[in-house]
Coordinates of C-alpha atoms in Angstrom, one line a residue:
M18 CA -0.1 0.0 -0.1
S19 CA 1.9 3.2 -0.8
K20 CA 2.4 5.9 1.9
E21 CA 0.2 8.6 -0.5
T22 CA -3.2 5.9 0.3
R23 CA -2.3 5.6 4.0
T24 CA -3.2 8.8 5.6
G25 CA -5.6 10.8 7.2
Q26 CA -7.2 13.9 9.1
V27 CA -7.5 15.0 12.8
I28 CA -11.6 15.8 13.3
G29 CA -11.3 14.8 16.5
V30 CA -9.3 15.1 19.8
N31 CA -10.3 14.4 23.7
G32 CA -7.8 14.2 25.8
N33 CA -4.7 11.9 24.7
M34 CA -7.9 10.2 22.2
V35 CA -7.3 11.9 18.7
G36 CA -10.1 10.9 16.3
V37 CA -9.1 10.4 12.7
G38 CA -11.1 9.7 9.3
F39 CA -9.4 8.3 6.2
S40 CA -10.4 6.8 3.2
D41 CA -8.0 3.5 2.6
S42 CA -8.4 0.3 4.9
V43 CA -7.5 1.1 8.5
M44 CA -6.1 -1.8 11.0
Q45 CA -6.5 -2.7 14.6
N46 CA -3.7 -1.5 16.8
E47 CA -1.6 -0.1 13.6
V48 CA 1.3 2.6 14.7
A49 CA 0.0 5.4 13.6
Y50 CA 2.2 9.4 13.5
V51 CA -0.3 12.7 14.3
R52 CA 1.7 15.4 12.7
V53 CA 2.5 18.8 14.7
G54 CA 4.7 21.3 13.3
E55 CA 7.3 19.2 13.0
E56 CA 6.5 16.6 15.5
H57 CA 5.5 13.1 14.7
L58 CA 4.0 11.8 17.8
K59 CA 3.6 8.4 17.9
S60 CA 0.0 6.8 18.5
E61 CA -1.7 3.4 18.2
V62 CA -5.3 2.3 16.8
I63 CA -7.2 1.1 19.5
R64 CA -11.0 1.5 18.2
V65 CA -12.3 0.8 13.9
R66 CA -15.6 1.9 12.9
G67 CA -16.7 2.3 9.3
K68 CA -13.9 5.3 8.4
R69 CA -13.3 6.5 12.1
A70 CA -10.3 5.3 13.8
E71 CA -9.8 6.5 17.4
L72 CA -6.3 6.8 17.9
Q73 CA -4.7 6.4 21.9
V74 CA -1.5 8.9 21.5
F75 CA 1.3 7.8 24.2
E76 CA 2.8 11.3 23.9
D77 CA 1.5 14.8 24.9
T78 CA -2.0 16.2 22.7
S79 CA -1.2 20.1 22.9
G80 CA -1.1 21.2 19.6
I81 CA -3.4 18.8 18.0
R82 CA -6.2 21.0 15.5
I83 CA -8.6 19.5 13.2
G84 CA -7.1 18.8 9.8
N85 CA -3.5 17.7 10.5
A86 CA -2.8 14.6 8.8
V87 CA -2.1 11.7 10.4
E88 CA 0.1 8.6 8.8
F89 CA -0.9 5.0 8.8
T90 CA 2.8 3.0 9.4
G91 CA 1.0 -0.6 8.2
Q92 CA 2.7 -1.6 11.8
L93 CA 1.7 -3.2 14.5
L94 CA 2.7 -2.0 18.1
S95 CA 6.4 -3.9 18.4
V96 CA 10.3 -4.1 20.2
E97 CA 13.4 -4.6 18.8
L98 CA 15.1 -7.7 20.4
G99 CA 18.7 -8.3 19.9
P100 CA 22.1 -8.0 22.1
G101 CA 22.8 -4.7 24.0
L102 CA 19.6 -4.7 26.0
L103 CA 20.8 -6.1 29.4
G104 CA 21.8 -2.9 31.4
Q105 CA 19.4 -0.5 29.4
I106 CA 17.2 1.5 30.9
F107 CA 14.1 2.4 28.8
D108 CA 10.8 4.0 28.5
G109 CA 7.7 2.4 27.5
L110 CA 8.0 2.8 23.8
Q111 CA 11.5 1.1 24.4
N112 CA 13.5 5.1 23.6
P113 CA 17.3 5.0 25.8
L114 CA 15.8 7.2 28.6
P115 CA 20.1 8.0 29.0
Q116 CA 20.6 8.7 25.2
L117 CA 17.6 11.4 24.8
A118 CA 18.7 12.8 28.3
E119 CA 22.3 13.5 26.3
Q120 CA 20.3 14.7 22.5
H121 CA 17.2 16.4 24.1
G122 CA 17.7 17.1 27.9
F123 CA 16.8 16.1 31.5
F124 CA 12.9 17.3 30.5
L125 CA 11.6 14.6 27.8
K126 CA 10.8 16.2 24.0
R127 CA 7.5 15.4 22.4
G128 CA 7.5 13.2 19.6
A129 CA 11.2 12.1 19.5
Y130 CA 12.1 8.4 18.9
L131 CA 15.5 6.8 19.7
K132 CA 16.6 3.3 18.2
A133 CA 16.7 1.6 21.2
L134 CA 19.8 -1.1 19.9
D135 CA 23.1 1.1 19.5
E136 CA 23.8 0.0 15.8
K137 CA 27.1 0.9 15.3
Q138 CA 28.8 -1.2 18.2
K139 CA 30.2 -4.5 17.1
W140 CA 29.6 -8.6 18.4
E141 CA 31.7 -10.9 18.5
F142 CA 29.6 -13.7 16.7
T143 CA 30.0 -16.9 17.0
P144 CA 27.8 -19.6 14.3
A145 CA 26.5 -22.3 15.9
V146 CA 24.7 -24.1 11.9
K147 CA 26.2 -25.0 9.2
V148 CA 25.1 -24.2 5.8
G149 CA 22.1 -27.3 5.3
D150 CA 21.2 -26.8 8.4
K151 CA 17.8 -26.9 9.1
V152 CA 15.5 -24.5 11.5
R153 CA 12.7 -23.5 12.4
A154 CA 12.3 -20.3 14.7
G155 CA 13.7 -19.5 17.3
D156 CA 16.7 -22.3 17.1
K157 CA 20.3 -20.8 17.6
L158 CA 22.2 -19.4 14.5
G159 CA 24.8 -18.4 16.4
T160 CA 25.8 -16.5 19.7
V161 CA 27.2 -12.6 21.0
P162 CA 28.7 -11.9 24.3
E163 CA 26.4 -10.0 26.7
K164 CA 27.4 -9.3 29.9
I165 CA 27.4 -12.0 31.5
F166 CA 26.0 -14.0 29.6
Q167 CA 25.8 -15.9 25.8
H168 CA 22.9 -14.0 23.9
R169 CA 22.3 -16.7 21.1
I170 CA 20.7 -15.1 17.7
M171 CA 17.8 -17.5 16.9
V172 CA 15.8 -17.2 13.4
P173 CA 13.1 -14.7 13.7
F174 CA 10.3 -15.5 15.8
A175 CA 8.0 -14.6 12.6
F176 CA 9.1 -17.1 10.3
Q177 CA 6.6 -19.6 9.7
G178 CA 7.8 -23.1 9.2
E179 CA 11.0 -24.9 8.2
W180 CA 14.3 -23.5 7.2
E181 CA 17.6 -24.3 5.6
V182 CA 20.7 -22.7 6.3
T183 CA 22.2 -22.1 2.9
E184 CA 24.2 -18.6 4.3
I185 CA 26.1 -18.8 7.5
A186 CA 28.4 -15.9 9.0
S187 CA 31.9 -16.7 10.1
K188 CA 33.0 -16.3 13.1
G189 CA 34.1 -12.1 13.4
N190 CA 32.9 -9.6 14.5
Y191 CA 29.5 -7.7 13.7
T192 CA 27.2 -4.9 14.5
I193 CA 23.0 -5.6 14.4
Q194 CA 22.3 -4.4 10.5
T195 CA 24.8 -7.0 8.9
A196 CA 23.7 -10.4 7.4
I197 CA 25.0 -13.0 9.6
A198 CA 22.2 -15.8 7.8
K199 CA 20.3 -16.9 4.5
L200 CA 17.5 -19.1 5.4
K201 CA 15.7 -20.1 2.7
D202 CA 11.5 -22.3 2.6
V203 CA 10.6 -24.9 1.4
S204 CA 9.3 -22.9 -1.5
G205 CA 12.8 -20.7 -2.3
K206 CA 12.1 -18.3 -1.5
V207 CA 15.2 -16.7 0.9
Q208 CA 15.4 -14.7 3.9
E209 CA 18.1 -12.7 4.9
V210 CA 18.3 -12.8 8.9
K211 CA 20.5 -10.2 11.2
M212 CA 20.6 -10.2 14.6
V213 CA 18.4 -7.4 16.2
Q214 CA 14.7 -8.3 15.1
S215 CA 11.5 -6.6 16.1
W216 CA 8.4 -8.7 17.7
P217 CA 5.1 -6.8 18.5
V218 CA 4.5 -6.2 22.1
K219 CA 1.4 -7.6 22.2
V220 CA 1.7 -10.6 20.9
A221 CA 3.3 -13.8 22.5
I222 CA 6.3 -15.3 22.1
K223 CA 5.6 -18.8 21.2
A224 CA 8.5 -20.5 19.4
Y225 CA 9.2 -23.1 21.9
A226 CA 8.6 -27.2 22.5
Q227 CA 6.3 -27.3 25.3
K228 CA 5.0 -24.5 27.8
L229 CA 5.5 -26.5 31.2
K230 CA 3.3 -26.6 33.9
P231 CA 5.5 -25.0 37.1
T232 CA 6.7 -26.8 40.0
Q233 CA 10.1 -26.0 41.5
P234 CA 10.3 -23.3 43.7
L235 CA 11.6 -20.5 42.8
V236 CA 14.1 -18.8 45.5
T237 CA 13.6 -15.2 46.5
K238 CA 15.3 -15.1 50.3
L239 CA 12.7 -14.4 51.3
R240 CA 11.8 -16.7 54.3
I241 CA 7.6 -15.4 54.7
I242 CA 7.5 -15.8 51.2
D243 CA 9.9 -19.0 50.5
T244 CA 8.3 -20.7 53.3
L245 CA 4.3 -20.1 53.6
V246 CA 3.8 -18.6 50.3
P247 CA 6.5 -19.7 48.2
V248 CA 6.7 -18.7 44.0
A249 CA 6.7 -21.2 41.4
I250 CA 9.7 -20.9 38.6
G251 CA 7.3 -19.8 35.6
G252 CA 4.2 -18.4 38.3
T253 CA 2.4 -15.1 38.9
F254 CA 2.1 -13.7 41.5
C255 CA 1.0 -10.1 43.0
T256 CA 1.2 -8.2 45.6
P257 CA -1.6 -6.2 46.9
G258 CA -1.2 -3.4 49.7
P259 CA -2.4 -0.1 50.5
F260 CA 0.5 3.3 50.3
G261 CA 2.6 3.1 52.5
A262 CA 2.7 -1.5 52.8
G263 CA 6.5 -1.2 51.3
K264 CA 5.7 -2.7 48.0
T265 CA 8.1 -1.4 45.9
V266 CA 10.7 -2.4 48.6
L267 CA 9.9 -6.0 48.3
Q268 CA 10.4 -5.8 44.8
H269 CA 13.8 -4.3 44.9
L270 CA 14.4 -6.9 47.4
L271 CA 12.8 -9.6 45.2
S272 CA 15.1 -7.6 42.3
R273 CA 18.1 -8.4 43.9
H274 CA 18.3 -11.5 45.4
A275 CA 15.5 -14.0 43.9
E276 CA 17.3 -16.9 42.1
V277 CA 17.1 -16.1 38.6
D278 CA 18.5 -15.2 35.1
I279 CA 16.8 -12.5 34.7
V280 CA 15.4 -9.1 36.4
I281 CA 12.8 -6.9 34.4
V282 CA 11.2 -4.4 36.2
A283 CA 8.4 -2.4 34.8
A284 CA 7.8 0.4 36.7
C285 CA 4.4 1.3 34.8
G286 CA 2.9 4.9 35.9
E287 CA 4.6 5.0 39.9
R288 CA 5.4 8.1 41.3
A289 CA 9.2 9.0 39.9
G290 CA 10.9 9.2 43.4
E291 CA 10.1 5.2 43.9
V292 CA 12.0 5.3 39.6
V293 CA 15.0 6.8 41.2
E294 CA 15.6 4.5 42.8
I295 CA 16.3 2.5 41.7
L296 CA 18.2 3.6 38.9
E297 CA 20.5 5.3 41.9
E298 CA 21.0 1.9 43.6
F299 CA 20.6 -0.6 40.9
P300 CA 24.2 0.7 39.1
H301 CA 25.8 -0.2 42.7
L302 CA 24.3 -3.1 44.4
V303 CA 27.0 -6.5 43.9
D304 CA 24.6 -8.8 42.0
P305 CA 25.4 -12.0 45.2
R306 CA 25.3 -14.3 42.0
T307 CA 28.3 -12.6 39.9
G308 CA 29.5 -10.2 42.1
K309 CA 29.4 -7.7 39.1
T310 CA 26.8 -5.1 39.6
L311 CA 23.0 -5.6 39.6
M312 CA 22.2 -3.8 35.9
E313 CA 24.4 -6.2 34.3
R314 CA 21.7 -8.3 34.7
T315 CA 18.8 -5.7 34.9
I316 CA 16.3 -4.0 32.2
I317 CA 13.9 -1.9 33.6
I318 CA 11.0 0.1 31.6
C319 CA 10.3 3.3 33.5
N320 CA 6.9 4.8 32.9
T321 CA 6.0 7.5 35.9
S322 CA 2.8 9.4 36.7
S323 CA 4.6 12.3 35.2
M324 CA 4.1 10.9 31.4
P325 CA 1.2 10.1 29.1
V326 CA -1.1 7.6 30.4
A327 CA -1.2 5.8 27.4
A328 CA 2.2 4.9 27.1
R329 CA 1.6 3.1 30.8
E330 CA -0.6 -0.2 28.4
S331 CA 2.8 0.1 26.6
S332 CA 5.1 -0.4 28.8
V333 CA 3.3 -3.7 30.8
Y334 CA 3.7 -4.9 27.5
T335 CA 7.0 -4.2 26.7
G336 CA 8.6 -5.9 29.9
V337 CA 6.8 -9.5 29.4
T338 CA 7.8 -9.1 25.7
L339 CA 11.8 -8.1 26.8
A340 CA 11.3 -11.3 29.2
E341 CA 9.6 -13.9 26.6
Y342 CA 12.9 -12.9 24.2
Y343 CA 14.9 -14.0 27.0
R344 CA 13.3 -17.3 28.0
Q345 CA 13.6 -18.5 24.7
M346 CA 17.5 -18.1 25.4
G347 CA 16.9 -20.9 28.4
L348 CA 17.0 -17.9 30.7
N349 CA 15.4 -17.8 34.6
V350 CA 13.4 -14.4 34.1
L351 CA 12.0 -12.4 36.9
L352 CA 9.8 -9.4 35.4
L353 CA 8.1 -7.1 38.2
A354 CA 5.1 -4.8 37.2
D355 CA 4.7 -2.3 39.5
S356 CA 1.3 -1.1 39.7
T357 CA -0.9 -2.8 37.3
S358 CA -2.9 -1.4 39.2
R359 CA -1.9 2.2 37.5
W360 CA -2.1 0.5 33.9
A361 CA -5.7 -0.6 34.4
Q362 CA -6.6 3.0 35.6
A363 CA -5.8 3.7 32.1
M364 CA -7.9 1.5 30.8
R365 CA -10.3 2.9 32.8
E366 CA -9.9 6.8 31.1
M367 CA -9.6 5.7 27.9
S368 CA -13.1 3.8 28.1
G369 CA -14.0 6.3 29.5
R370 CA -13.0 8.6 26.4
L371 CA -14.3 5.7 23.9
E372 CA -18.0 5.6 25.6
E373 CA -17.7 1.7 26.2
I374 CA -20.4 0.7 28.6
P375 CA -18.8 1.0 32.0
G376 CA -18.2 -1.8 35.0
E377 CA -17.6 -1.8 38.4
E378 CA -16.0 1.7 39.3
A379 CA -15.8 2.1 35.7
F380 CA -13.3 -0.1 34.7
P381 CA -13.7 -1.2 31.4
A382 CA -15.8 -4.8 31.5
Y383 CA -12.6 -6.7 29.5
L384 CA -10.8 -5.5 32.3
E385 CA -10.2 -9.3 33.9
S386 CA -9.9 -10.7 30.3
R387 CA -6.5 -8.4 29.5
I388 CA -5.1 -8.8 33.2
A389 CA -4.9 -12.3 32.2
N390 CA -4.0 -12.6 29.3
F391 CA -0.7 -10.4 30.7
Y392 CA 0.0 -12.9 33.2
E393 CA -0.7 -15.6 30.9
R394 CA 1.8 -14.7 28.9
A395 CA 4.4 -16.2 32.3
G396 CA 5.0 -19.6 32.1
L397 CA 7.9 -22.4 32.1
V398 CA 8.9 -24.3 29.3
K399 CA 11.1 -26.2 27.4
L400 CA 12.5 -24.7 23.5
R401 CA 13.6 -27.3 20.7
D402 CA 16.8 -27.7 22.0
G403 CA 15.8 -29.3 25.4
S404 CA 16.8 -26.6 27.2
M405 CA 14.3 -24.8 29.9
G406 CA 13.7 -21.1 30.2
S407 CA 11.6 -19.6 32.2
V408 CA 9.3 -16.2 32.9
T409 CA 7.8 -15.6 36.1
I410 CA 5.6 -12.1 36.7
G411 CA 4.8 -10.3 40.2
G412 CA 2.3 -7.5 39.9
A413 CA 2.2 -5.0 42.2
V414 CA -1.5 -4.0 42.7
S415 CA -2.4 -0.8 44.5
P416 CA -5.6 -1.2 45.7
A417 CA -7.1 2.3 47.5
G418 CA -7.8 2.9 51.0
G419 CA -6.3 -1.7 51.0
N420 CA -9.6 -2.6 49.6
F421 CA -8.8 -5.8 48.2
E422 CA -12.0 -6.0 47.0
E423 CA -11.6 -3.5 44.4
P424 CA -11.9 -4.9 40.4
V425 CA -7.8 -4.6 40.0
T426 CA -7.2 -6.9 43.3
Q427 CA -10.1 -9.2 42.5
A428 CA -9.3 -9.5 38.7
T429 CA -6.2 -10.8 39.8
L430 CA -6.2 -12.6 42.6
K431 CA -8.6 -14.8 40.0
V432 CA -5.5 -15.8 37.6
V433 CA -2.9 -15.7 40.3
G434 CA -0.8 -18.9 42.0
A435 CA 0.2 -17.1 44.6
F436 CA -1.6 -13.8 46.3
H437 CA 0.8 -12.6 49.0
G438 CA -1.5 -9.7 51.0
L439 CA 0.5 -6.9 52.9
S440 CA -1.1 -5.1 56.1
R441 CA -1.5 -1.3 57.1
D442 CA -1.3 -2.8 60.3
R443 CA 2.1 -4.8 60.1
A444 CA 3.3 -2.2 58.3
N445 CA 2.7 -0.2 60.8
A446 CA 4.1 -1.8 63.6
R447 CA 7.0 -2.6 61.6
K448 CA 7.4 -5.8 61.0
Y449 CA 8.5 -6.0 57.5
P450 CA 8.5 -7.7 55.0
S451 CA 4.1 -6.6 55.6
I452 CA 3.0 -9.6 54.1
D453 CA 0.4 -10.4 56.0
P454 CA 0.5 -14.8 56.9
L455 CA -2.4 -15.3 57.6
E456 CA -4.8 -13.6 54.8
S457 CA -1.8 -14.6 52.2
W458 CA -2.1 -17.7 49.8
S459 CA -0.2 -19.8 47.3
K460 CA -1.0 -22.8 45.2
Y461 CA 2.7 -23.3 44.6
T462 CA 4.5 -25.8 46.8
S463 CA 7.5 -24.6 48.8
F464 CA 10.7 -26.0 49.3
I465 CA 10.2 -26.7 52.9
E466 CA 9.1 -30.0 54.1
P467 CA 4.7 -30.1 53.7
G468 CA 4.4 -31.1 57.6
H469 CA 6.2 -28.5 59.3
V470 CA 5.0 -25.4 56.8
R471 CA 1.1 -26.3 58.5
K472 CA 2.2 -26.5 62.0
G473 CA 4.0 -22.6 61.1
A474 CA 0.6 -21.9 59.9
A475 CA -0.9 -23.4 62.4
I476 CA 0.9 -21.7 64.9
L477 CA 0.2 -18.6 63.5
Q478 CA -3.8 -18.9 63.8
K479 CA -4.0 -19.9 66.8
S480 CA -2.0 -17.3 68.2
N481 CA -4.2 -14.8 66.3
S482 CA -7.1 -16.3 67.5
V483 CA -5.3 -16.4 72.2
N484 CA -4.8 -13.0 70.9
Q485 CA -8.1 -11.6 69.5
M486 CA -9.4 -12.9 72.5
M487 CA -7.3 -11.7 75.0
K488 CA -8.2 -8.5 73.4
V489 CA -11.8 -8.7 75.5
V490 CA -10.6 -11.0 78.4
G491 CA -7.3 -9.8 78.5
E492 CA -4.8 -11.9 79.7
E493 CA -6.1 -13.6 82.8
G494 CA -9.5 -15.3 79.8
V495 CA -6.4 -17.1 78.6
S496 CA -4.7 -21.2 80.5
T497 CA -1.4 -20.5 80.5
Q498 CA -1.3 -23.3 77.8
E499 CA -3.4 -20.7 74.8
F500 CA -1.2 -18.0 76.4
V501 CA 1.9 -20.6 75.6
D502 CA 0.3 -20.7 72.2
Y503 CA 0.5 -17.1 71.8
L504 CA 3.8 -16.9 72.7
K505 CA 4.5 -19.1 70.0
G506 CA 3.3 -18.1 67.0
D507 CA 4.4 -14.8 67.5
F508 CA 7.6 -15.7 68.7
F509 CA 7.9 -17.7 65.2
D510 CA 6.4 -14.2 63.9
A511 CA 9.7 -11.8 64.6
V512 CA 12.4 -14.7 64.3
Y513 CA 11.4 -16.3 61.5
L514 CA 9.1 -14.1 59.2
Q515 CA 10.1 -10.9 59.3
Q516 CA 14.7 -10.0 58.3
N517 CA 16.0 -6.9 58.9
A518 CA 16.6 -5.5 54.8
F519 CA 19.8 -3.4 57.1
D520 CA 21.4 -6.7 58.0
K521 CA 23.8 -7.7 55.5
T522 CA 22.9 -11.6 56.3
D523 CA 19.6 -11.1 58.6
E524 CA 18.4 -9.2 54.6
A525 CA 18.8 -13.2 52.6
T526 CA 18.8 -16.0 53.8
A527 CA 19.3 -18.8 50.9
A528 CA 17.2 -22.5 50.8
D529 CA 19.8 -23.9 52.8
R530 CA 19.9 -22.3 55.9
Q531 CA 16.0 -21.2 55.9
K532 CA 15.3 -25.8 55.7
H533 CA 17.7 -25.6 58.7
V534 CA 16.5 -22.9 60.8
Y535 CA 12.8 -23.3 60.0
R536 CA 13.6 -27.8 61.7
L537 CA 14.9 -25.8 64.3
I538 CA 11.8 -23.9 64.5
T539 CA 8.9 -26.4 64.3
E540 CA 10.4 -29.0 66.8
I541 CA 10.1 -24.9 69.4
I542 CA 6.4 -25.2 68.4
D543 CA 6.5 -28.8 68.7
R544 CA 7.6 -28.8 71.6
E545 CA 5.1 -29.2 75.7
F546 CA 6.4 -26.3 77.6
Q547 CA 5.8 -25.7 81.3
P548 CA 6.1 -22.6 82.6
E549 CA 5.6 -21.5 86.5
N550 CA 3.2 -18.5 85.6
K551 CA 2.5 -16.4 82.1
D552 CA 5.5 -13.8 83.1
A553 CA 7.5 -16.6 83.0
A554 CA 6.5 -17.5 79.8
R555 CA 6.6 -14.3 78.7
R556 CA 10.4 -13.9 79.6
F557 CA 11.6 -17.2 78.3
F558 CA 10.0 -16.6 74.7
Q559 CA 12.1 -13.0 75.4
Q560 CA 14.5 -14.4 75.6
L561 CA 14.7 -16.9 73.1
R562 CA 13.9 -14.2 70.3
Q563 CA 16.2 -12.2 71.2
S564 CA 19.4 -15.7 71.7
F565 CA 17.2 -15.5 67.4
V566 CA 17.1 -12.9 66.4
N567 CA 21.1 -12.4 66.8
W568 CA 21.9 -15.9 66.1
N569 CA 20.1 -14.4 62.7
S570 CA 23.0 -12.4 62.3
A571 CA 25.4 -14.7 61.9
A572 CA 26.8 -16.2 59.2
F573 CA 25.8 -19.9 58.3
Q574 CA 27.8 -22.0 59.5
S575 CA 29.9 -20.2 60.8
E576 CA 31.6 -20.4 64.5
D577 CA 29.5 -18.1 65.5
F578 CA 26.3 -19.8 63.4
K579 CA 26.7 -22.9 65.2
G580 CA 28.1 -21.5 69.3
K581 CA 24.3 -19.2 68.4
E582 CA 22.6 -22.7 67.6
K583 CA 24.4 -24.4 71.0
D584 CA 22.5 -21.5 73.2
I585 CA 19.5 -22.3 72.0
R586 CA 19.1 -25.7 71.9
N587 CA 20.4 -25.9 75.9
K588 CA 17.6 -22.9 76.0
I589 CA 15.0 -25.5 75.5
T590 CA 16.3 -28.6 76.0
D591 CA 13.9 -29.5 79.2
G592 CA 11.1 -27.5 78.5
K593 CA 10.8 -26.2 81.6
I594 CA 9.9 -22.3 82.3
T595 CA 11.4 -21.0 85.7
A596 CA 10.4 -18.3 86.8

């Protein structure tokens, strides 16, 4: 279709939505550019009715007038996939923000778009196939070193059927725009393959052999998650919580310590201050797995609340598409979206401008299906070469007033595998992570023995019940044994479920240490203590708590660790508690 027949004119403007009249055909979700003087504003077709199309504009729409020209590209909203993504900071449209700042200053210029990847940088390519080999979409043609990984150069995901390698570049240094292979299909058509390829963000990458059920626990090194509400590799989880409950801090800890290969942080409509914290911390944080900076295995998609609303949706989809790309290399990827509520609010705003029939709380009727489609792109997959890759998705939800009954939280709970509900009361009591162990749940299994996990959950429930009773009738209204059960649950919460992020040892607990410590916790829960009175029981558990807190700060299996463990065991040996 020629460029002349692919234009339209602005016939209406409503906030960040623009109505366009056209004479030819237009495709749903097609990218278009609205011309305002010398500026070209990137947009996406979100509805087509007759010869009128509605576009959501990813930029400030001030200055757009009736009659302005609109150019349709015929391309879906896509991202560039290739070496050079790791360590980058992009906006929701995959513009590299540091390069934009260099060219246009700290205030982003409207209508300025840059290539996501450096087309001048050369990469050391090593071929993995030879002429005559048969390949399919997603198969490895060769590798280039990217940071700490071997980045696979793959057959483009859009290629259908079987292809024959007719040419393959020899080992050497090439730019991403250099053709490194030529492939021929069954009809004899030959296609060049470069190191970079483009893929639409709203279409899942499915160039794998099989999608498997997530079963293996993902070690986050946060004890409350790993033990009571675990996440599986390739699974999904959400962290709803009110303002100030610690959602962002929790996601920062997960990105630092979770045992995954790559972390992608999609800051979707969050306050700029929280994003700045990531940008300032990550380049200086040492990755405990590699000894190098954490940014070497991180990609940040930065779309703050001050940026145009429409770009929130693109930031979420850009993040999950990049995650799927690295999953195709046999890597385990963790995608953290903060916050999906801002994305839902953007959908509500656009739905209102489209004059659609509203659902609950004015959110669009298709809210649930959009959220489900996003989380369904997570998963553990087996690739054609037999290797495994995964995308684990964790979404923060920001319900107004901490109300978990609101539509976004409820729609999310229907599709995720684990619910980490944050509690304002726990946050106010300085109990971090502030995940409520009584409200939260998980469909996945922990690496801790299931029977021991059930004992821990049971003592928490029993302790809470006694605590609620004492609020009504006082301590004298419960028996000494009930009071001991209350103290056991409180002790378990304080020494195991809470972690001190300012303590380098206690901040992250490896799986072996968690198993070791939890066995001792289980012994304490099972032991029948015989206090002389409630005051004696309280003093005993306070002393035991302090001993455990000190133990948590000792390096695992060090002499200090073993000595403190011995002291704890001596305290609980006989089960007698004297005044």
